[in-house]
């Protein structure tokens, strides 16, 4: 590991995230020098990341936000598999919340249909279309991609450097008055949870020895979350509990 030590003797752990805001936002509840976020990969399905690279220039992606432009670009050029083989990070944090997104297909190549991808109008250039694969075929394609990811990680990391954040959609939320409420979209939440929970189980079963942070059935989503109300935008107590678990692992 290539941890850094600051002037006060505090060891800073280098972190890479492959996941979503549910993991990234938790780092806001840490001490400034405790962790260093080396790279953050979001808005991508593993099916896309382990697919054929798209030939495109970053300048061709028309988005005002540099972060959003970068995430779309990384998804299109499949940057993660190359990056992860070279990084000197101490820990890789993974969650599969962004697997909720549809994948688009062209000639056996896939991209993630994120909101950023849609708003970039980049598909007018590359002409991807909705995948015609059914649920079972998508599941098998994901498992093949996850197996490639696990193979890459095993060649670079010790299992104890991998932290799987088993984040799921919440069925309830805290409203702005502090009252607990229930989301009406129960079926949609369960459908997404069933899918990504299966992904978590597959990853754990095929990568023994990794760390797992599982805080499900303890916390709620939050209407006051800065990203607006959503089943995967949690209350502050969730993120603080996550950091407590992360600290135990990294110490």
XYZ file of N, CA, C and O in Angstrom, residues 16 22 30 42 54 66 71 79 82 88 108 110 122 140 210 212 220 222:
72
model
N -10.212 4.659 -4.062
C -10.842 4.721 -5.377
C -12.261 4.194 -5.217
O -12.484 3.205 -4.518
N -23.893 7.146 -3.132
C -24.129 6.537 -1.818
C -22.816 6.247 -1.097
O -22.760 6.219 0.129
N -15.859 12.570 6.934
C -14.555 12.162 7.462
C -13.709 13.394 7.743
O -14.011 14.495 7.279
N -18.372 6.754 -11.716
C -19.808 6.671 -11.490
C -20.542 6.687 -12.822
O -19.948 6.881 -13.882
N -15.534 2.983 -27.177
C -16.103 3.875 -28.191
C -15.056 4.917 -28.575
O -14.409 5.515 -27.715
N -18.035 19.626 -15.832
C -16.847 18.864 -16.172
C -16.905 17.470 -15.573
O -16.465 16.493 -16.193
N -17.501 11.631 -16.468
C -18.115 10.339 -16.192
C -18.632 9.682 -17.478
O -18.472 8.472 -17.674
N -12.535 3.340 -19.374
C -11.271 3.705 -18.739
C -10.973 2.893 -17.477
O -9.806 2.601 -17.181
N -8.530 -0.199 -17.394
C -7.125 0.167 -17.586
C -6.563 0.851 -16.343
O -5.452 0.549 -15.896
N -2.226 2.966 -7.419
C -1.536 2.614 -6.184
C -2.433 2.874 -4.971
O -1.957 3.098 -3.863
N -23.014 -5.435 -30.439
C -22.390 -6.144 -29.324
C -21.611 -5.269 -28.370
O -21.007 -5.763 -27.417
N -21.688 -1.959 -25.632
C -22.682 -1.375 -24.735
C -22.190 -0.063 -24.115
O -20.995 0.117 -23.882
N -24.639 12.894 -27.205
C -23.535 12.203 -27.865
C -24.037 11.029 -28.706
O -23.387 10.622 -29.674
N -26.908 -12.503 -17.110
C -25.751 -13.309 -17.494
C -24.627 -12.450 -18.060
O -23.447 -12.696 -17.809
N -13.020 -10.440 0.853
C -13.186 -8.981 0.777
C -13.960 -8.478 1.997
O -14.626 -9.242 2.690
N -17.038 -6.277 3.627
C -18.409 -5.941 3.241
C -19.009 -5.000 4.285
O -18.908 -5.252 5.492
N -33.013 5.188 6.759
C -34.009 5.643 5.798
C -33.367 6.537 4.740
O -32.232 6.982 4.880
N -33.830 10.338 2.834
C -34.062 11.628 3.490
C -34.514 12.660 2.471
O -33.825 12.900 1.470
